[in-house]
mmCIF file of C-alpha atoms in Angstrom:
data_model
loop_
_atom_site.group_PDB
_atom_site.id
_atom_site.type_symbol
_atom_site.label_atom_id
_atom_site.label_comp_id
_atom_site.label_asym_id
_atom_site.label_seq_id
_atom_site.Cartn_x
_atom_site.Cartn_y
_atom_site.Cartn_z
ATOM 1 C CA ASP I 1 62.021 -24.172 -26.664
ATOM 2 C CA ILE I 2 59.049 -25.646 -28.312
ATOM 3 C CA VAL I 3 59.569 -27.764 -30.974
ATOM 4 C CA MET I 4 57.784 -28.010 -33.960
ATOM 5 C CA THR I 5 57.328 -31.412 -35.650
ATOM 6 C CA GLN I 6 55.897 -31.952 -39.016
ATOM 7 C CA SER I 7 54.930 -34.777 -40.745
ATOM 8 C CA PRO I 8 56.141 -35.303 -44.342
ATOM 9 C CA ASP I 9 58.547 -33.891 -45.025
ATOM 10 C CA SER I 10 57.097 -34.491 -48.915
ATOM 11 C CA LEU I 11 54.072 -34.839 -50.574
ATOM 12 C CA ALA I 12 52.532 -35.860 -53.977
ATOM 13 C CA VAL I 13 49.351 -34.622 -54.721
ATOM 14 C CA SER I 14 47.011 -34.737 -57.772
ATOM 15 C CA LEU I 15 45.565 -31.513 -59.570
ATOM 16 C CA GLY I 16 41.993 -31.390 -57.426
ATOM 17 C CA GLU I 17 42.821 -33.570 -54.854
ATOM 18 C CA ARG I 18 43.306 -33.300 -50.811
ATOM 19 C CA ALA I 19 46.894 -32.570 -49.647
ATOM 20 C CA THR I 20 46.693 -33.142 -45.959
ATOM 21 C CA ILE I 21 49.923 -31.798 -43.375
ATOM 22 C CA ASN I 22 50.162 -32.057 -39.923
ATOM 23 C CA CYS I 23 52.306 -30.206 -37.251
ATOM 24 C CA LYS I 24 52.894 -31.538 -33.752
ATOM 25 C CA SER I 25 54.266 -29.021 -30.951
ATOM 26 C CA SER I 26 56.872 -30.707 -27.928
ATOM 27 C CA GLN I 27 54.433 -28.548 -25.481
ATOM 28 C CA SER I 28 50.731 -27.302 -25.531
ATOM 29 C CA VAL I 29 50.672 -23.654 -27.314
ATOM 30 C CA LEU I 30 46.555 -22.919 -26.262
ATOM 31 C CA TYR I 31 46.555 -20.464 -23.427
ATOM 32 C CA SER I 32 44.013 -20.915 -21.597
ATOM 33 C CA SER I 33 43.443 -17.865 -20.791
ATOM 34 C CA ASN I 34 42.029 -16.673 -24.256
ATOM 35 C CA SER I 35 41.414 -20.239 -25.233
ATOM 36 C CA LYS I 36 43.440 -19.445 -28.418
ATOM 37 C CA ASN I 37 46.472 -21.666 -30.052
ATOM 38 C CA TYR I 38 48.961 -19.748 -30.919
ATOM 39 C CA LEU I 39 49.778 -21.641 -34.037
ATOM 40 C CA ALA I 40 50.491 -19.883 -37.706
ATOM 41 C CA TRP I 41 50.966 -21.988 -41.481
ATOM 42 C CA TYR I 42 52.945 -19.859 -44.621
ATOM 43 C CA GLN I 43 53.463 -20.913 -47.638
ATOM 44 C CA GLN I 44 56.378 -20.107 -48.943
ATOM 45 C CA LYS I 45 57.454 -20.148 -52.814
ATOM 46 C CA PRO I 46 60.836 -19.484 -54.408
ATOM 47 C CA GLY I 47 62.840 -16.707 -53.697
ATOM 48 C CA GLN I 48 59.781 -15.197 -52.039
ATOM 49 C CA PRO I 49 58.491 -14.314 -48.450
ATOM 50 C CA PRO I 50 56.668 -16.765 -47.008
ATOM 51 C CA ASN I 51 53.332 -16.187 -46.363
ATOM 52 C CA LEU I 52 50.511 -16.393 -43.868
ATOM 53 C CA LEU I 53 47.783 -18.550 -44.729
ATOM 54 C CA ILE I 54 45.991 -19.286 -41.171
ATOM 55 C CA TYR I 55 46.878 -17.604 -37.425
ATOM 56 C CA TRP I 56 44.965 -19.209 -33.993
ATOM 57 C CA ALA I 57 45.689 -22.439 -35.935
ATOM 58 C CA SER I 58 41.959 -22.114 -38.187
ATOM 59 C CA THR I 59 41.844 -18.229 -38.946
ATOM 60 C CA ARG I 60 42.050 -17.692 -42.311
ATOM 61 C CA GLU I 61 43.995 -15.032 -43.123
ATOM 62 C CA SER I 62 42.831 -12.219 -45.588
ATOM 63 C CA GLY I 63 42.841 -13.037 -49.431
ATOM 64 C CA VAL I 64 43.364 -16.366 -48.280
ATOM 65 C CA PRO I 65 41.621 -19.418 -50.705
ATOM 66 C CA ASP I 66 39.108 -21.113 -48.713
ATOM 67 C CA ARG I 67 40.823 -24.344 -50.134
ATOM 68 C CA PHE I 68 43.145 -23.747 -46.782
ATOM 69 C CA SER I 69 41.801 -25.165 -44.005
ATOM 70 C CA GLY I 70 43.889 -25.547 -40.379
ATOM 71 C CA SER I 71 42.594 -27.470 -37.164
ATOM 72 C CA GLY I 72 43.880 -29.185 -34.235
ATOM 73 C CA SER I 73 44.646 -28.372 -30.591
ATOM 74 C CA GLY I 74 47.347 -28.205 -27.903
ATOM 75 C CA THR I 75 49.818 -29.773 -29.868
ATOM 76 C CA ASP I 76 48.027 -31.610 -32.972
ATOM 77 C CA PHE I 77 47.577 -29.338 -36.110
ATOM 78 C CA THR I 78 46.456 -30.206 -39.747
ATOM 79 C CA LEU I 79 46.819 -27.179 -42.307
ATOM 80 C CA THR I 80 44.543 -29.804 -45.173
ATOM 81 C CA ILE I 81 45.065 -28.214 -48.620
ATOM 82 C CA ARG I 82 41.071 -29.428 -50.145
ATOM 83 C CA SER I 83 41.603 -28.910 -53.599
ATOM 84 C CA LEU I 84 45.040 -28.702 -54.838
ATOM 85 C CA GLN I 85 46.109 -26.320 -57.269
ATOM 86 C CA ALA I 86 49.689 -25.899 -59.566
ATOM 87 C CA GLU I 87 49.785 -22.569 -57.783
ATOM 88 C CA ASP I 88 49.822 -24.094 -53.987
ATOM 89 C CA VAL I 89 53.528 -25.850 -55.409
ATOM 90 C CA ALA I 90 55.252 -25.164 -52.282
ATOM 91 C CA VAL I 91 56.789 -25.801 -48.985
ATOM 92 C CA TYR I 92 54.625 -25.135 -45.665
ATOM 93 C CA TYR I 93 55.722 -24.459 -42.385
ATOM 94 C CA CYS I 94 54.409 -24.531 -38.815
ATOM 95 C CA GLN I 95 54.968 -21.550 -37.105
ATOM 96 C CA GLN I 96 54.016 -21.181 -32.607
ATOM 97 C CA TYR I 97 54.431 -18.206 -31.360
ATOM 98 C CA TYR I 98 52.940 -18.532 -27.915
ATOM 99 C CA SER I 99 56.385 -18.442 -25.846
ATOM 100 C CA THR I 100 58.741 -16.068 -26.990
ATOM 101 C CA ARG I 101 61.246 -17.272 -28.887
ATOM 102 C CA TRP I 102 59.064 -18.427 -31.758
ATOM 103 C CA THR I 103 59.918 -21.704 -33.317
ATOM 104 C CA PHE I 104 59.176 -23.374 -36.704
ATOM 105 C CA GLY I 105 58.063 -26.975 -38.292
ATOM 106 C CA GLN I 106 61.313 -28.166 -40.717
ATOM 107 C CA GLY I 107 58.560 -27.796 -43.678
ATOM 108 C CA THR I 108 56.850 -29.803 -46.385
ATOM 109 C CA LYS I 109 57.506 -29.731 -49.773
ATOM 110 C CA VAL I 110 53.761 -29.620 -51.401
ATOM 111 C CA GLU I 111 54.232 -30.872 -55.245
ATOM 112 C CA ILE I 112 51.763 -32.017 -58.095
ATOM 113 C CA LYS I 113 52.034 -35.622 -58.652
ATOM 114 C CA GLU K 1 48.262 -2.307 -45.573
ATOM 115 C CA VAL K 2 50.872 -3.096 -43.271
ATOM 116 C CA GLN K 3 54.411 -2.950 -44.963
ATOM 117 C CA LEU K 4 58.174 -3.800 -43.956
ATOM 118 C CA VAL K 5 61.131 -2.759 -45.923
ATOM 119 C CA GLU K 6 64.361 -4.225 -45.207
ATOM 120 C CA SER K 7 67.513 -2.707 -46.352
ATOM 121 C CA GLY K 8 71.715 -3.200 -45.197
ATOM 122 C CA GLY K 9 72.474 -6.301 -46.542
ATOM 123 C CA GLY K 10 75.498 -7.382 -48.295
ATOM 124 C CA PHE K 11 78.856 -9.415 -48.527
ATOM 125 C CA VAL K 12 80.559 -9.206 -45.569
ATOM 126 C CA LYS K 13 84.215 -11.401 -44.465
ATOM 127 C CA PRO K 14 84.231 -13.754 -41.421
ATOM 128 C CA GLY K 15 84.458 -11.658 -38.063
ATOM 129 C CA GLY K 16 83.156 -8.353 -39.824
ATOM 130 C CA SER K 17 79.595 -6.056 -38.899
ATOM 131 C CA LEU K 18 76.797 -5.272 -40.838
ATOM 132 C CA ARG K 19 73.937 -3.417 -40.127
ATOM 133 C CA LEU K 20 69.839 -3.917 -41.200
ATOM 134 C CA SER K 21 67.409 -1.451 -41.254
ATOM 135 C CA CYS K 22 63.311 -2.317 -41.662
ATOM 136 C CA VAL K 23 60.614 0.580 -41.955
ATOM 137 C CA GLY K 24 57.634 -0.111 -41.255
ATOM 138 C CA SER K 25 54.282 1.726 -41.880
ATOM 139 C CA GLY K 26 50.946 0.568 -41.762
ATOM 140 C CA PHE K 27 49.789 -0.016 -38.549
ATOM 141 C CA ASN K 28 51.610 1.186 -35.087
ATOM 142 C CA PHE K 29 55.560 0.513 -35.470
ATOM 143 C CA THR K 30 55.698 2.739 -31.724
ATOM 144 C CA ASN K 31 53.606 0.263 -29.764
ATOM 145 C CA GLY K 32 54.128 -3.539 -31.668
ATOM 146 C CA TRP K 33 56.994 -5.517 -30.986
ATOM 147 C CA MET K 34 59.221 -6.487 -33.601
ATOM 148 C CA ASN K 35 61.146 -9.645 -34.580
ATOM 149 C CA TRP K 36 63.552 -10.483 -36.822
ATOM 150 C CA VAL K 37 63.488 -14.457 -38.143
ATOM 151 C CA ARG K 38 66.216 -15.523 -40.738
ATOM 152 C CA GLN K 39 66.231 -18.441 -43.906
ATOM 153 C CA ALA K 40 69.648 -20.177 -44.850
ATOM 154 C CA PRO K 41 70.253 -21.111 -48.420
ATOM 155 C CA GLY K 42 67.660 -24.071 -48.514
ATOM 156 C CA LYS K 43 66.579 -24.361 -45.204
ATOM 157 C CA GLY K 44 64.158 -23.688 -42.693
ATOM 158 C CA LEU K 45 62.866 -20.224 -40.351
ATOM 159 C CA GLU K 46 64.790 -19.737 -37.712
ATOM 160 C CA TRP K 47 63.440 -16.940 -34.734
ATOM 161 C CA VAL K 48 66.547 -14.600 -34.396
ATOM 162 C CA GLY K 49 65.206 -12.299 -31.644
ATOM 163 C CA ARG K 50 62.620 -9.477 -30.863
ATOM 164 C CA ILE K 51 62.386 -6.392 -29.116
ATOM 165 C CA LYS K 52 59.239 -5.172 -27.225
ATOM 166 C CA ASN K 53 57.724 -1.803 -27.249
ATOM 167 C CA LYS K 54 58.725 1.341 -24.947
ATOM 168 C CA ASP K 55 56.454 0.663 -21.897
ATOM 169 C CA ALA K 56 58.180 -2.981 -22.007
ATOM 170 C CA GLY K 57 61.235 -0.709 -21.747
ATOM 171 C CA TRP K 58 62.402 -2.232 -25.190
ATOM 172 C CA ARG K 59 63.715 -4.979 -23.975
ATOM 173 C CA ALA K 60 65.488 -7.567 -26.396
ATOM 174 C CA ASP K 61 65.716 -11.196 -26.761
ATOM 175 C CA TYR K 62 67.629 -13.370 -28.546
ATOM 176 C CA ALA K 63 68.531 -16.761 -30.239
ATOM 177 C CA ALA K 64 71.324 -18.429 -28.384
ATOM 178 C CA PRO K 65 73.247 -18.762 -31.850
ATOM 179 C CA VAL K 66 73.271 -15.218 -31.395
ATOM 180 C CA LYS K 67 73.400 -14.287 -28.453
ATOM 181 C CA GLY K 68 76.276 -11.633 -27.477
ATOM 182 C CA ARG K 69 77.037 -11.228 -31.338
ATOM 183 C CA PHE K 70 73.446 -9.365 -32.480
ATOM 184 C CA THR K 71 71.892 -6.321 -31.139
ATOM 185 C CA ILE K 72 68.509 -5.204 -31.949
ATOM 186 C CA SER K 73 67.257 -1.319 -31.325
ATOM 187 C CA ARG K 74 64.677 0.919 -32.682
ATOM 188 C CA ASP K 75 63.909 4.213 -33.585
ATOM 189 C CA ASP K 76 60.291 4.720 -33.086
ATOM 190 C CA SER K 77 60.632 8.284 -34.668
ATOM 191 C CA THR K 78 60.967 6.673 -37.807
ATOM 192 C CA ASN K 79 59.566 3.610 -37.651
ATOM 193 C CA THR K 80 62.810 1.877 -38.570
ATOM 194 C CA LEU K 81 64.365 -1.771 -36.923
ATOM 195 C CA TYR K 82 67.853 -2.019 -36.865
ATOM 196 C CA LEU K 83 69.926 -5.469 -36.752
ATOM 197 C CA THR K 84 73.404 -4.840 -35.869
ATOM 198 C CA MET K 85 75.529 -7.993 -36.328
ATOM 199 C CA ASN K 86 78.808 -8.580 -34.849
ATOM 200 C CA THR K 87 81.590 -11.202 -35.618
ATOM 201 C CA LEU K 88 79.993 -12.329 -38.409
ATOM 202 C CA GLU K 89 80.238 -16.235 -38.581
ATOM 203 C CA THR K 90 79.699 -18.160 -42.224
ATOM 204 C CA GLU K 91 76.596 -19.858 -40.257
ATOM 205 C CA ASP K 92 75.153 -16.391 -40.300
ATOM 206 C CA THR K 93 74.747 -15.972 -43.871
ATOM 207 C CA ALA K 94 70.623 -16.154 -44.999
ATOM 208 C CA VAL K 95 67.937 -13.959 -45.776
ATOM 209 C CA TYR K 96 66.734 -12.248 -43.035
ATOM 210 C CA TYR K 97 63.304 -10.607 -42.252
ATOM 211 C CA CYS K 98 61.735 -8.503 -39.826
ATOM 212 C CA THR K 99 58.195 -8.777 -38.997
ATOM 213 C CA THR K 100 55.553 -7.835 -36.804
ATOM 214 C CA GLU K 101 54.204 -9.353 -33.814
ATOM 215 C CA THR K 102 51.133 -10.041 -36.067
ATOM 216 C CA LEU K 103 52.843 -11.959 -38.201
ATOM 217 C CA SER K 104 53.297 -9.993 -41.090
ATOM 218 C CA TRP K 105 56.837 -10.163 -43.358
ATOM 219 C CA GLY K 106 58.908 -8.123 -45.185
ATOM 220 C CA GLN K 107 60.906 -9.450 -47.827
ATOM 221 C CA GLY K 108 63.688 -9.678 -46.763
ATOM 222 C CA ALA K 109 67.457 -8.686 -47.160
ATOM 223 C CA LEU K 110 70.402 -11.050 -47.998
ATOM 224 C CA VAL K 111 73.247 -11.130 -45.758
ATOM 225 C CA THR K 112 76.344 -13.442 -47.125
ATOM 226 C CA VAL K 113 79.279 -13.890 -44.921
ATOM 227 C CA SER K 114 81.994 -15.039 -47.022
ATOM 228 C CA SER K 115 86.142 -15.134 -47.467
#
């Protein structure tokens, strides 16, 4: 299985500041035939299902604020929250859907400093 | 709008069985591949398994911890996905989500396995 490793496990950021979460896969999730990275980012708040933020590594889901952005390719990816808002406090997960057996990062908890 | 509604969760003793259902709407369920993902209390997300569509022979694949105990099936006439869980263990306690291949998720169904 592809192992997804996120860093850091948690971070505290001041309101209005930038938050950056990294995700590394144990093998490339870039499909050469279509040049797409099969990598998604989710936000999860307590008692709620994961909410899709980003897919294809950098495509923002409809309705997601543009302060959320995804970047990276191959095995190294980043989720950036440009200007942290109070409602962004949550756990964030990366996921690869390149292989049949989806795998997820362990999660990164984002809090307000 | 894609909607996925899970049901059938509940409390069961170790060794028992339970069947979850997930009804999909707002997308072409018949052509879609469907997945189950679970989340133990306070833990991360774990893929459980997937079922392909009719064209792919309705083939199902499973994660190692559930293979041989869980079965994924579907009824395309009612847009319903199923997860039949047998020989349940306390480690199977989790919220179970059904998801589409296009990464839409249901609200989840809580399964608690305890004596």
